[in-house]
Structures are given as C-alpha cells and as structure tokens.
Short mmCIF file of C-alpha atoms in Angstrom, two decimals:
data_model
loop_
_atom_site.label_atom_id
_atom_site.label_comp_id
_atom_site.label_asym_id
_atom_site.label_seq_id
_atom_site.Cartn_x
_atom_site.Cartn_y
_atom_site.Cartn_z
CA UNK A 1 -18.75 15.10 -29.84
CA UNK A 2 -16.93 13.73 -32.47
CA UNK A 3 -13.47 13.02 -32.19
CA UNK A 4 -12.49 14.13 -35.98
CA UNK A 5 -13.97 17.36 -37.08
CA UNK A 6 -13.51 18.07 -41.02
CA UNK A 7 -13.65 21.44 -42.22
CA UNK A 8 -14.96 22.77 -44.43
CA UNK A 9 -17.74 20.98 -44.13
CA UNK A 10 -18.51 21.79 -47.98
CA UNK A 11 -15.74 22.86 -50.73
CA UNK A 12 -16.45 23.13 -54.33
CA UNK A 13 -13.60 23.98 -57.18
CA UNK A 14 -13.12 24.03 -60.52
CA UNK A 15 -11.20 20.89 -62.52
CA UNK A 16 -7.76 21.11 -62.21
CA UNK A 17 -7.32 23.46 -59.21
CA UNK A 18 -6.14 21.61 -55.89
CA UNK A 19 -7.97 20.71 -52.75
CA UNK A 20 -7.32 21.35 -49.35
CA UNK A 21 -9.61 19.77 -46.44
CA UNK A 22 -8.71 19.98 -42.75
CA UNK A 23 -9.45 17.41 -39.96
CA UNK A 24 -8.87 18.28 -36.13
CA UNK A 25 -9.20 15.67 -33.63
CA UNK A 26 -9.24 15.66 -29.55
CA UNK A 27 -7.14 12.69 -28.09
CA UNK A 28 -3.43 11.05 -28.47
CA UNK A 29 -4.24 8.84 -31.65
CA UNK A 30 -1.96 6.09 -32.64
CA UNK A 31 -2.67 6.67 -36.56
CA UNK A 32 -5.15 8.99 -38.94
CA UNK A 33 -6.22 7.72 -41.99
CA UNK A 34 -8.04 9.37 -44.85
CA UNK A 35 -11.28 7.61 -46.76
CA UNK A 36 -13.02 8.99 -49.63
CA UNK A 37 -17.17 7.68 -49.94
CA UNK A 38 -18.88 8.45 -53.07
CA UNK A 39 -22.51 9.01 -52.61
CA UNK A 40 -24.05 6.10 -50.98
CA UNK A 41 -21.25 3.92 -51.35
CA UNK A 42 -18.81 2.20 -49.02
CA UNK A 43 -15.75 3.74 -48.08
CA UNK A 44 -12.37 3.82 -49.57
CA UNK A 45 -9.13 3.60 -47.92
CA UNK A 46 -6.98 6.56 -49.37
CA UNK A 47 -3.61 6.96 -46.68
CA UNK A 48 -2.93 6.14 -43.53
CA UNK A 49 -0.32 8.39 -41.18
CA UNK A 50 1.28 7.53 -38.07
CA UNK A 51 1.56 9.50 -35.45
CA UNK A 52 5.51 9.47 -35.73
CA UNK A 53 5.35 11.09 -39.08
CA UNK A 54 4.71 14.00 -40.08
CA UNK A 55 3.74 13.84 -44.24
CA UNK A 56 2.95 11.32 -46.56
CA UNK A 57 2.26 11.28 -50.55
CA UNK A 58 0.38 8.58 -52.38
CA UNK A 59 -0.11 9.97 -56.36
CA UNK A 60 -2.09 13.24 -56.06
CA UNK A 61 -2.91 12.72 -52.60
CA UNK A 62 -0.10 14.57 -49.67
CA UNK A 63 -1.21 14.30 -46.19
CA UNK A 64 0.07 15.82 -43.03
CA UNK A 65 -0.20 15.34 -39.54
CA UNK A 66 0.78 18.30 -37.06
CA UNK A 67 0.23 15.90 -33.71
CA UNK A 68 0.72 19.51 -31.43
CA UNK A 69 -1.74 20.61 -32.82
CA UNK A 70 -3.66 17.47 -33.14
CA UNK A 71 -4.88 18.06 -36.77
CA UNK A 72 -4.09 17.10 -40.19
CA UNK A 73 -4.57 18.06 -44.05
CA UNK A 74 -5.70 16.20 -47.35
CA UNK A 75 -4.50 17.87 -50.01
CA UNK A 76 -5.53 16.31 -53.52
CA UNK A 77 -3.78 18.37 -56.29
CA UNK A 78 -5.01 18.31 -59.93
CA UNK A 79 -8.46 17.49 -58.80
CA UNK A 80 -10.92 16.15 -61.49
CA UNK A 81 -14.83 15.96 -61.67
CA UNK A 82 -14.44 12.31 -60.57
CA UNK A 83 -12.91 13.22 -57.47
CA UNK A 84 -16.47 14.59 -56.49
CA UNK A 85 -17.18 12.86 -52.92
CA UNK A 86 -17.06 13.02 -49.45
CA UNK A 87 -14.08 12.86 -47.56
CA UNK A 88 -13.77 11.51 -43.88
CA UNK A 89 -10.44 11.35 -41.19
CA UNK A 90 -10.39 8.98 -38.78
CA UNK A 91 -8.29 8.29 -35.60
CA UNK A 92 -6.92 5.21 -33.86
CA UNK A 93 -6.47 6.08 -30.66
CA UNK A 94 -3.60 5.29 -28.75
CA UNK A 95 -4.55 2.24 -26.53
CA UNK A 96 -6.74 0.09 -26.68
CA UNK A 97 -7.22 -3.90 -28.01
CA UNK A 98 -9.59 -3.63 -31.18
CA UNK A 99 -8.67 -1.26 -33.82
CA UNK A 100 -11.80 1.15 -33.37
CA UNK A 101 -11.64 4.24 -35.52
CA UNK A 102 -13.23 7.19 -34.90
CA UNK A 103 -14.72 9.31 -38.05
CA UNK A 104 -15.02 13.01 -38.39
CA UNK A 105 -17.63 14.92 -40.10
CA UNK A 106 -16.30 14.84 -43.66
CA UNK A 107 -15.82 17.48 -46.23
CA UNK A 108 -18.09 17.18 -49.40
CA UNK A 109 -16.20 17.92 -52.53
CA UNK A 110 -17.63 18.99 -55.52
CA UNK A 111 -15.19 19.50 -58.56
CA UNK A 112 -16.84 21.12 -61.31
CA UNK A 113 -15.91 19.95 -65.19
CA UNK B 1 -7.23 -6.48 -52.41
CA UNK B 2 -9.18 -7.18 -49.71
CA UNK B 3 -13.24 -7.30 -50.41
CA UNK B 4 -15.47 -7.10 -48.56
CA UNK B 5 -19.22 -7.46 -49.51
CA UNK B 6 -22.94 -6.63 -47.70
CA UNK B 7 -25.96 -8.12 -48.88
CA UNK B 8 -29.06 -6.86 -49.34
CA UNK B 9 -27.38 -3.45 -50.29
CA UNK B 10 -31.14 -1.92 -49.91
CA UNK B 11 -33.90 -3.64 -47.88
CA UNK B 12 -37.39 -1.80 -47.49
CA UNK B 13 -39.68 -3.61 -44.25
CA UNK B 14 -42.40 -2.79 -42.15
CA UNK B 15 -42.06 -1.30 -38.61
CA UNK B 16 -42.31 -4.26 -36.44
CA UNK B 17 -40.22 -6.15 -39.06
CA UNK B 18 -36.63 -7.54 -38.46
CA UNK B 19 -34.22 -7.01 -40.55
CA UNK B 20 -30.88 -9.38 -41.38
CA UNK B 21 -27.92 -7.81 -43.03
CA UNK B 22 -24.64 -10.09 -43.83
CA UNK B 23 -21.10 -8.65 -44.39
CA UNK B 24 -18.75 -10.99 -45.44
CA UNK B 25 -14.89 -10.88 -46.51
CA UNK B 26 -14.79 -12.36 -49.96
CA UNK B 27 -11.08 -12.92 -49.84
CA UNK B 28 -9.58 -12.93 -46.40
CA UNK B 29 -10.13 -14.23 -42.97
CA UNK B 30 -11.64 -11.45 -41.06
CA UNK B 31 -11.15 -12.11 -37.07
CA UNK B 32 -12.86 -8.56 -35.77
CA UNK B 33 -15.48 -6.64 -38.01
CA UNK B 34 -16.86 -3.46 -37.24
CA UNK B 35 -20.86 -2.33 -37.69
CA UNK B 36 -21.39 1.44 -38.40
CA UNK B 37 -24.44 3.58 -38.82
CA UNK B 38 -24.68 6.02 -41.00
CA UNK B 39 -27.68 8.75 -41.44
CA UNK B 40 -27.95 10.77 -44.38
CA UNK B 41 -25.28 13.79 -44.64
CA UNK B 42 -23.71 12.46 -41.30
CA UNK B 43 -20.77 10.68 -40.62
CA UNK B 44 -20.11 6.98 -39.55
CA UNK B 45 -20.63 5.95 -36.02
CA UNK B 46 -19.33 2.72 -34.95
CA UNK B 47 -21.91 0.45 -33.41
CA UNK B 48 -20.19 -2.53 -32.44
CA UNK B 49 -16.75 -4.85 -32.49
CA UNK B 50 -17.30 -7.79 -33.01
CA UNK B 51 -14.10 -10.56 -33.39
CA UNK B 52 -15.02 -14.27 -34.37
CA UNK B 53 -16.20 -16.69 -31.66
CA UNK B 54 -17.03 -14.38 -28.88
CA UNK B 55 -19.56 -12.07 -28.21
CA UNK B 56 -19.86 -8.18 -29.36
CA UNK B 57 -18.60 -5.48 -28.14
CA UNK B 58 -21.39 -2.11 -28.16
CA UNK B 59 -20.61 1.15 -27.87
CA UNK B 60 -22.51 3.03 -25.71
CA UNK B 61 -25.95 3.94 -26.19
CA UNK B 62 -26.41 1.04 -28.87
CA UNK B 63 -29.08 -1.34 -27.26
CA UNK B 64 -27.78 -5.04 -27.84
CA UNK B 65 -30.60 -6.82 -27.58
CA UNK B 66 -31.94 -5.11 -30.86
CA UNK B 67 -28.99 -4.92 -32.86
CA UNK B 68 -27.54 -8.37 -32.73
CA UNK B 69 -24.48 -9.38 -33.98
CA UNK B 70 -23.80 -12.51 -35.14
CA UNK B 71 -19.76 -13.60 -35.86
CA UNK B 72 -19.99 -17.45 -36.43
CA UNK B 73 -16.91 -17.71 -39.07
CA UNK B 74 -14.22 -16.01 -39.69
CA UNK B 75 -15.55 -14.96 -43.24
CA UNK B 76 -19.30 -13.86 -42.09
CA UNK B 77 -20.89 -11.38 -39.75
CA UNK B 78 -24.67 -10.54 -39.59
CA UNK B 79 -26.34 -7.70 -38.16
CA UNK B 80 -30.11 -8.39 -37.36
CA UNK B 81 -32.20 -5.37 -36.46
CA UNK B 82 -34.93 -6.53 -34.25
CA UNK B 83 -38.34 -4.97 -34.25
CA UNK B 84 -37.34 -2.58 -36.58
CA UNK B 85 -38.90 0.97 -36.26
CA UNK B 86 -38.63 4.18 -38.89
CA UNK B 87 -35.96 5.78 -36.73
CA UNK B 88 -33.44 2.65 -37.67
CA UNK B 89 -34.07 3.70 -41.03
CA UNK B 90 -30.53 4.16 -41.84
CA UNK B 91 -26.99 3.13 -43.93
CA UNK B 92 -25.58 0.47 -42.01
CA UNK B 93 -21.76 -0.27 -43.25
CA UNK B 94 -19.50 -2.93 -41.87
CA UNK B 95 -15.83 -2.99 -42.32
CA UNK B 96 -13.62 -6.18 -41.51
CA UNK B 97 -9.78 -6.39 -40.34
CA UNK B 98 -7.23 -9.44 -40.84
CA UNK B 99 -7.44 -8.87 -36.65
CA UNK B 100 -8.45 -6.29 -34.01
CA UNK B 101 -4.59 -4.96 -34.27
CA UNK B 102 -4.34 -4.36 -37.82
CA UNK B 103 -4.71 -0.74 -39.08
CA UNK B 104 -6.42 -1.00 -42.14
CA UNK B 105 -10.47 -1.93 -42.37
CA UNK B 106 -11.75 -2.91 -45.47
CA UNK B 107 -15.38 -1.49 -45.78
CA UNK B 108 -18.39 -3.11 -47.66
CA UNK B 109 -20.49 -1.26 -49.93
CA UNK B 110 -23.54 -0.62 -47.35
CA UNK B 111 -26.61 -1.73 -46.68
CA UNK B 112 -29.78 0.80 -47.10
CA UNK B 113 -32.18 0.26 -44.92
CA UNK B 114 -35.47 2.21 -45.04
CA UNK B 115 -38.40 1.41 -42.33
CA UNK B 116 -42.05 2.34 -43.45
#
C-alpha cells in the first residue's frame, strides 16, 4: 500500500477561499515534502518539512507535520484558478543510503474562477 | 534552479518496439536519478535508483532486464523499455539529485509513452 495517503482524494473551491489537503503516512520518515503536478506535467517542489519541526510557511503555502500521528497538512490560502492541480506528499524515510521518496495518492484541486 | 529535462516528452511505438527515453540535468551534476511510473489518475511509483557509474537499483516487482537503465555521465540517464507491450503504456518521469543524500529531486517534465 502506499506509504502517503492524500485525502481528499478530490476538493474543488471557489477563488479566493483556502485549501486544506491531508496526507497520512505509515513509517518513521526523515522528511515530507509537498509537490504540486499540473496535468501531465512534471512535478514541482513546493516545501519540504523535517521531521523535527512541526510547521513551515513558504508565501500562501503553511504546512504541518504532526509526526504522532504520522500525518501532515497543505494548506494554500487565497487559492486562485491557477492553483488548479494535483497535489502529492512524499516521505523520506528514516534510513537508508539513496534518497528514495515515497508518493501518496494526491488530492486533485480544482479552484473555480 | 536546477533543470532537469526528458526527451521525447511523447513517443507512440508498436508492441514489440523498444523504446529509449533520456533525462538529463541541464544545469547540475546529477550523481543518483530516480525513474518513476506514472498511470493515468495514479500516483508516482519509483522504479529504480540509479547513481552514476554503477549499476541500478529496482524496486521490487520491476523486471530489469526490460527496463534498463543506463547512467554513463553524471549529466545523462536513459531508460530503454525493451519489447515494449500496451500495458507499459504509461508516464514515465525521472527526477535527479546533486547525490543520493540530498533531499530535494528535481523532476523532468515526463515522458508519454503510449504502446499500440
């Protein structure tokens, strides 16, 4: 199974309200990062968190990590229409020699004009 | 920032066919890339490690004698489906590192790869 699991799987808002995606993952993980992938498209680096901290901000992007719980947040506030993609987390976990990450599902976001 | 680029970014070959796909790091030395496989609405599952001068690491259940990776330089890695068959028909997507430690992967654009 996979080691990230997104939810929701699907979340569509209007322009200008915020977004809130979820990510849950299984094993000790050394860092989580956050990519965005537009529709056939590569993958974008958004934020990286370690697993010593516990929230991080990059412009309208916060991210949190709750490593009890093993799960995290996205939270993109002031979304716009061009925001519309698919979001994936991925763990590092701890251990290990290559830097293998492991993606989650991804939530699709639609933000409507 | 870093760049990395994958070329063809759609490729369209008959079953039986093989099938080469480069990823290379435009900018930067890349000593491990990465090869994930990606079918439609799905998410990315790593194929295979593969770090510059030595031989690839697969994860499990991906057969390595028909994807082969290729990591010759330290710019370049190639991914050659072999024998290619509809079910490969797929969005392959590499990603490339500075080396196997560092935390951030910098992904090409994808390559599209449909089997008839």
């Amino acid at each position: 199974s996979q080691q990230g699991e997104e939810d929701p799987q699907a979340l569509s808002i209007q322009e200008g309200e915020n977004a809130t995606m979820n990510c849950s993952y299984k094993t000790s993980i050394n860092n989580l990062q956050w990519y965005r992938q537009n529709s056939g498209r590569g993958l974008v680096h958004l934020i990286l968190i370690r697993s010593n901290e516990r929230e991080k901000h990059s412009g309208r992007l916060r991210v949190t990590l709750d490593t009890s719980k093993k799960s995290s947040s996205l939270l993109i506030t002031a979304s716009r229409a061009a925001d519309t993609a698919s979001y994936f987390c991925a763990t590092k976990n701890s251990g290990g020699s290559n830097y293998k990450l492991t993606f989650g599902k991804g939530t699709l976001l639609t933000v409507n004009p | 920032g870093a760049v990395v680029s994958q070329h063809p970014s759609w490729v369209i070959c008959k079953s039986g066919t093989s099938v080469k796909i480069e990823c290379r790091s435009l900018d930067f030395q890349a000593t491990t890339m990465f090869w994930y496989r990606q079918f439609p609405k799905q998410s990315l599952m790593l194929m295979a490690t593969s770090n510059e001068g030595s031989k690839a690491t697969y994860e499990q259940g991906v057969e390595k004698d028909k994807f082969l990776i290729n990591h010759a330089s330290l710019t370049l890695s190639t991914l050659t489906v072999t024998s290619a068959h509809p079910e490969d028909s797929s969005f392959y997507i590499c990603s490339a590192s500075l080396s196997g430690l560092q935390e951030t992967q910098y992904f090409g654009p994808g390559t599209r790869l449909l089997v008839l």
